XYZ file of C-alpha atoms in Angstrom:
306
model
C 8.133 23.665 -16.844
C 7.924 25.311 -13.804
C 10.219 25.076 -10.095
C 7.707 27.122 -7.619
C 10.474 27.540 -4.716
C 8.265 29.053 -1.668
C 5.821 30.166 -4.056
C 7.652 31.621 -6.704
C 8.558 30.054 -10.155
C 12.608 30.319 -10.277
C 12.678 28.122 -13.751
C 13.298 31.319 -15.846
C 16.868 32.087 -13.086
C 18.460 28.879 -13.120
C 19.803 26.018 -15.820
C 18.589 22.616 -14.263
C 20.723 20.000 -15.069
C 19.046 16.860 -13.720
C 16.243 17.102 -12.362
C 14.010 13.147 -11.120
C 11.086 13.188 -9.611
C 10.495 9.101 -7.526
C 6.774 8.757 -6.595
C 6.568 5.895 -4.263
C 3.094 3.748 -3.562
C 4.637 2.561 -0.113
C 7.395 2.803 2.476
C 9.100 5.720 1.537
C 8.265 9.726 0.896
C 8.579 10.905 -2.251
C 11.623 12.133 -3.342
C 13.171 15.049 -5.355
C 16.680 15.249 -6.733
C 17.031 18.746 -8.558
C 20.616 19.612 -9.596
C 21.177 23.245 -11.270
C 23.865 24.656 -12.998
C 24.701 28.415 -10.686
C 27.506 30.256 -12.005
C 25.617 33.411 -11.087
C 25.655 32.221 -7.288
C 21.526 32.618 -7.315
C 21.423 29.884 -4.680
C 23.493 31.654 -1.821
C 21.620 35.326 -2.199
C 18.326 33.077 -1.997
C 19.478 31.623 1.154
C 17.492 28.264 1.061
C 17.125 26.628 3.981
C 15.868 23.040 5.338
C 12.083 22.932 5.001
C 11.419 25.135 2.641
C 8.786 24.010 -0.002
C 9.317 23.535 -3.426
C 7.318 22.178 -6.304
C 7.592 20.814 -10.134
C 5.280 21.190 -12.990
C 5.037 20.413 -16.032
C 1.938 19.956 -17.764
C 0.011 17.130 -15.877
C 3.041 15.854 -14.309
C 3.269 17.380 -10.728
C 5.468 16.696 -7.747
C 3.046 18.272 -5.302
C 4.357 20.702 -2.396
C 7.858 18.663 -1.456
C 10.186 19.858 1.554
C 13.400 20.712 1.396
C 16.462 18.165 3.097
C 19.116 19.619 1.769
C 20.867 22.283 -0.712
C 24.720 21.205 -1.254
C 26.565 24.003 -3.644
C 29.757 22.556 -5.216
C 31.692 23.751 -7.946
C 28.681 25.865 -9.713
C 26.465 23.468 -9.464
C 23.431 23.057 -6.324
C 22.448 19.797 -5.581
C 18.835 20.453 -3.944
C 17.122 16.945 -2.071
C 13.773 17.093 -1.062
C 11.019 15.117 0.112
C 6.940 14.640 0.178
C 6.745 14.491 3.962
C 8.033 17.392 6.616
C 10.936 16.559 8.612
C 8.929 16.349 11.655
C 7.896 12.870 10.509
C 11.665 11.835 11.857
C 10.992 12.603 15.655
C 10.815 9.180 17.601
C 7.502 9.322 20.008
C 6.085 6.682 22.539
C 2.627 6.336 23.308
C -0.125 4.294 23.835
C -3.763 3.737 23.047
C -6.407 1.550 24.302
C -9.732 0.574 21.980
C -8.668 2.353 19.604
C -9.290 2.214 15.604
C -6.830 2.031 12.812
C -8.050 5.145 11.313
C -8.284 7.046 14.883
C -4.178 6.265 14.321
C -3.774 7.315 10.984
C -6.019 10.611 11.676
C -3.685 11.385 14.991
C -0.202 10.982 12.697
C -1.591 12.668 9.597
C -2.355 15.960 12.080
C 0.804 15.963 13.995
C 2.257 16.889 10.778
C -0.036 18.915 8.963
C -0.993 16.079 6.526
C -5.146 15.607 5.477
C -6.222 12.175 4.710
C -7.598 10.160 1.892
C -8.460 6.473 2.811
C -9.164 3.806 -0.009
C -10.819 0.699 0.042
C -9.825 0.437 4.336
C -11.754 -1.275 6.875
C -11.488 0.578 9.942
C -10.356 -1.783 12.487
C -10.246 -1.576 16.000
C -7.390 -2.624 18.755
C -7.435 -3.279 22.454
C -4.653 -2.303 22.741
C -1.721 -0.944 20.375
C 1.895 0.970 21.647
C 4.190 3.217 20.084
C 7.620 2.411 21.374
C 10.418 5.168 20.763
C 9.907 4.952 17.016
C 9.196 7.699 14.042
C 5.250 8.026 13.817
C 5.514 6.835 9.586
C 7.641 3.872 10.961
C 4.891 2.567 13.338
C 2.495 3.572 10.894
C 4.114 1.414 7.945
C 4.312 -1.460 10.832
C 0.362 -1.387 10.909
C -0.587 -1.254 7.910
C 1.557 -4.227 7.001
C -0.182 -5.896 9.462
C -3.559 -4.894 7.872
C -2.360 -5.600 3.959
C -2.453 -1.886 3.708
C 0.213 0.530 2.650
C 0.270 4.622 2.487
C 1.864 6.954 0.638
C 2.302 10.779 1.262
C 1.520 13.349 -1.710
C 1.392 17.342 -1.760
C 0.654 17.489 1.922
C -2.169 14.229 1.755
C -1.374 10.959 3.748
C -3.133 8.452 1.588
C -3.913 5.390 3.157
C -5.186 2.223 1.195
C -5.186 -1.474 0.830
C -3.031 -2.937 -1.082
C -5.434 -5.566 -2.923
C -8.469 -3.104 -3.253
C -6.098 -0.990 -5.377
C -4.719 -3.672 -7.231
C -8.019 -4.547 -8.537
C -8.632 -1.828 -9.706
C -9.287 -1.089 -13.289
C -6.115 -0.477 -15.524
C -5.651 3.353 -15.938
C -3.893 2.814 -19.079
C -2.115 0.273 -21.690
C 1.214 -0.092 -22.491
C 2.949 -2.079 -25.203
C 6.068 -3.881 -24.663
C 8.296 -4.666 -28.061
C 11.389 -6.622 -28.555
C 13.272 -3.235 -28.415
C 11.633 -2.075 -25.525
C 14.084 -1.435 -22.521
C 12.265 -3.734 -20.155
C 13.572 -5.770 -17.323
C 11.980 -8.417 -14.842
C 12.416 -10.850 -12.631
C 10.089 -14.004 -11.466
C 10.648 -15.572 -8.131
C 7.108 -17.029 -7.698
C 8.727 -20.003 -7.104
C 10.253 -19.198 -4.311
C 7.223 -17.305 -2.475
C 6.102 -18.392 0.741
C 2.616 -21.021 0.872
C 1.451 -19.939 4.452
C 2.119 -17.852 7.184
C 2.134 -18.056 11.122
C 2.135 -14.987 13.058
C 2.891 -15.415 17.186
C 2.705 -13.752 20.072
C 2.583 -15.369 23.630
C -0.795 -18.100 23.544
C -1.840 -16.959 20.042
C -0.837 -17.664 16.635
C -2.598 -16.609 13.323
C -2.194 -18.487 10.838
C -3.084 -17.660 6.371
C -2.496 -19.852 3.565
C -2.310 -18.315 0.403
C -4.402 -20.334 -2.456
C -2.537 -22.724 -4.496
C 0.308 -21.972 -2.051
C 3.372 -24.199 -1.538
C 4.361 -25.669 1.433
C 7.351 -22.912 2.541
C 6.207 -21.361 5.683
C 6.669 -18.000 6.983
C 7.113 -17.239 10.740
C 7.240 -14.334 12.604
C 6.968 -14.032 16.636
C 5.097 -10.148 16.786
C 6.213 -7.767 19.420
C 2.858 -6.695 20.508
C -0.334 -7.618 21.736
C -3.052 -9.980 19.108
C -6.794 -9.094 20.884
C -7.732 -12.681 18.968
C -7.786 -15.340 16.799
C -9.067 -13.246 14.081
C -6.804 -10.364 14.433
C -3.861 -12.970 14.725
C -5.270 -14.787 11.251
C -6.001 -11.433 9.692
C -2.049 -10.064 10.583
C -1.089 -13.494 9.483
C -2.364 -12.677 6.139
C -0.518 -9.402 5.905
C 2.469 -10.701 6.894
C 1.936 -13.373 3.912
C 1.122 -10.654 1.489
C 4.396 -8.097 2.076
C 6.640 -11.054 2.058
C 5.185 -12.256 -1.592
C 4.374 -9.448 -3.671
C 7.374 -8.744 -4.663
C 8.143 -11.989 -5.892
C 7.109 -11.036 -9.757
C 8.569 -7.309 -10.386
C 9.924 -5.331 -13.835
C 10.913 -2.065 -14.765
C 9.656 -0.667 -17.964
C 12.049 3.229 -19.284
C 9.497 4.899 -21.799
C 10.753 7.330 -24.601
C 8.440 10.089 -23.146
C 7.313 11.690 -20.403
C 4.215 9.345 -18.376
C 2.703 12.905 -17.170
C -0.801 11.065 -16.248
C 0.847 8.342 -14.250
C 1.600 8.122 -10.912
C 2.299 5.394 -8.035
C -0.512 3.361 -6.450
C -2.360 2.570 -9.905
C -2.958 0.235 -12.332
C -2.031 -0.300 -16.185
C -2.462 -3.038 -18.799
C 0.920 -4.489 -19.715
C 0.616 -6.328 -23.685
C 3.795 -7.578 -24.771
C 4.945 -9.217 -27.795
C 7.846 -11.328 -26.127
C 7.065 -12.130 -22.566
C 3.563 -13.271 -22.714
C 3.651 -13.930 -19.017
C 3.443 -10.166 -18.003
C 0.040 -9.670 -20.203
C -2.425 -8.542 -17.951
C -2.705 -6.055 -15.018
C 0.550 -4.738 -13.265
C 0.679 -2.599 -10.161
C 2.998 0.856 -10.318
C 4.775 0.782 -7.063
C 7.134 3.403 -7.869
C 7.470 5.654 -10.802
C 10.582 8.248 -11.766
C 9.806 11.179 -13.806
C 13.260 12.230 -15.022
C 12.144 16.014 -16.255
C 15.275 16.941 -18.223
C 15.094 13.666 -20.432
C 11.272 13.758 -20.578
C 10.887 10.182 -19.932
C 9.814 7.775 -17.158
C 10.857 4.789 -15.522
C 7.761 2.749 -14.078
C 8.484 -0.337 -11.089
C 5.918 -3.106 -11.886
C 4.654 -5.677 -9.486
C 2.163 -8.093 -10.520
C -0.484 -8.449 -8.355
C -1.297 -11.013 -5.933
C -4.195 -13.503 -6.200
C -6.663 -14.051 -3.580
C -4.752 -12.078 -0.337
């Protein structure tokens, strides 16, 4: 294992107590939680400071370049936080574009904070006109791409921008056995998932049915400006698709270490008990928990035809 603090490898220094590692497909950075045992008082002559870089390895499984929120020192012990996208992300900004695309957007944010891009499976749309209104650049970001059924994620200094239901057809990186004795939770509210959705703003309102949907309706009035009917059916359908998909979700703890895995993919479930689960399920979060050498994977199923 290795802890590269500003480029250097401090692992052989320090006694790390607990040490997770949360990889998140959407709507939230990455996050490391990295307690060590200092009785030596390493931490203070090191002088860490906010927005320093830090990184885990261990074999395959790699946090990427992560930035440092906070060090707390209490009773011999550090309590380090840190996080996949620079602080700078924070800063509210206003602005406003006219014809411009969704990836013209994503390429602007990505550069004000030193981020490259990798786009999957996105079609590059294009808006009369779209405003930024006092808010954090990854909040308006996530606000789009829920709009557009697309989500991002940030990773060792990559935005990574996709849609959601090109990735979750993707095929299955892996599969994974359930038993009786595995420790698996989940939790099926399909029932109560909306049929349809109407987005609205001033004369225009989109409107998406899901197939085989029921008749529950979901509503939103949008605070900004819909160029068309198409847009206003297309955001209608993205609306429809973050307020369903996580109707069917589980959590899965493995007795080892998922070093290959990561957020954003695909694996096979096959279990022996809940028969309902067999199939494809999408990873939308994943914690590596490096002291215990195991992993605890978030399932979603996937959603079927949006």
């Amino acid at each position: 294992m290795k802890i590269i603090y500003e480029g250097t490898d401090i692992y052989p220094d320090i006694s790390v107590h607990r040490c997770f590692h949360d990889m998140y497909a959407e709507k939230q950075s990455d996050e490391l939680l990295l307690k060590l045992n200092d009785t030596r008082g390493l931490w203070d002559r090191w002088a860490p400071k906010k927005g320093d870089t830090i990184a885990i390895e261990d074999g395959a499984a790699k946090t990427g370049k992560m930035f440092v929120e906070s060090v707390v020192p209490e009773s011999g012990v550090v309590t380090l936080r840190a996080y996949s996208a620079p602080q700078s992300v924070k800063d509210k900004r206003s602005k406003s574009w006219e014809k411009v695309k969704f990836l013209q957007l994503v390429q602007e944010i990505a550069g004000r904070h030193g981020l490259s891009v990798e786009t999957y499976g996105i079609t590059d749309q294009t808006y009369d006109y779209v405003e930024q209104n006092n808010l954090p650049d990854f909040a308006f970001l996530q606000a789009r791409c829920t709009l557009e059924g697309a989500a991002f994620l940030v990773y060792d200094g990559k935005l990574v921008v996709y849609d959601e239901a090109y990735m979750e057809s993707q095929a299955p990186a892996d599969t994974i056995t359930i038993t009786p004795a595995s420790d698996f939770e989940y939790r099926d509210e399909g029932a109560n998932a909306y049929g349809s959705a109407e987005a609205v703003n001033g004369g225009l309102m989109g409107t998406f049915a899901a197939p085989a949907g029921g008749d529950k309706v979901l509503r939103k009035i949008l605070p900004l400006r819909m160029t068309d009917q198409s847009e206003a059916d297309r955001f209608a359908k993205g609306l429809l698709r973050d307020a369903n998909k996580g109707a069917t979700v589980g959590t899965l703890w493995t007795s080892s270490l998922l070093r290959n895995y990561a957020a954003g993919s695909v694996v096979t479930l096959a279990t022996q008990s809940v028969q309902s689960w067999d199939g494809p399920a999408f990873i939308s979060r994943i914690r590596h928990d490096y002291v215990k050498t195991r992993s605890k994977l978030y399932l979603r199923k996937p959603l079927e035809g949006y």
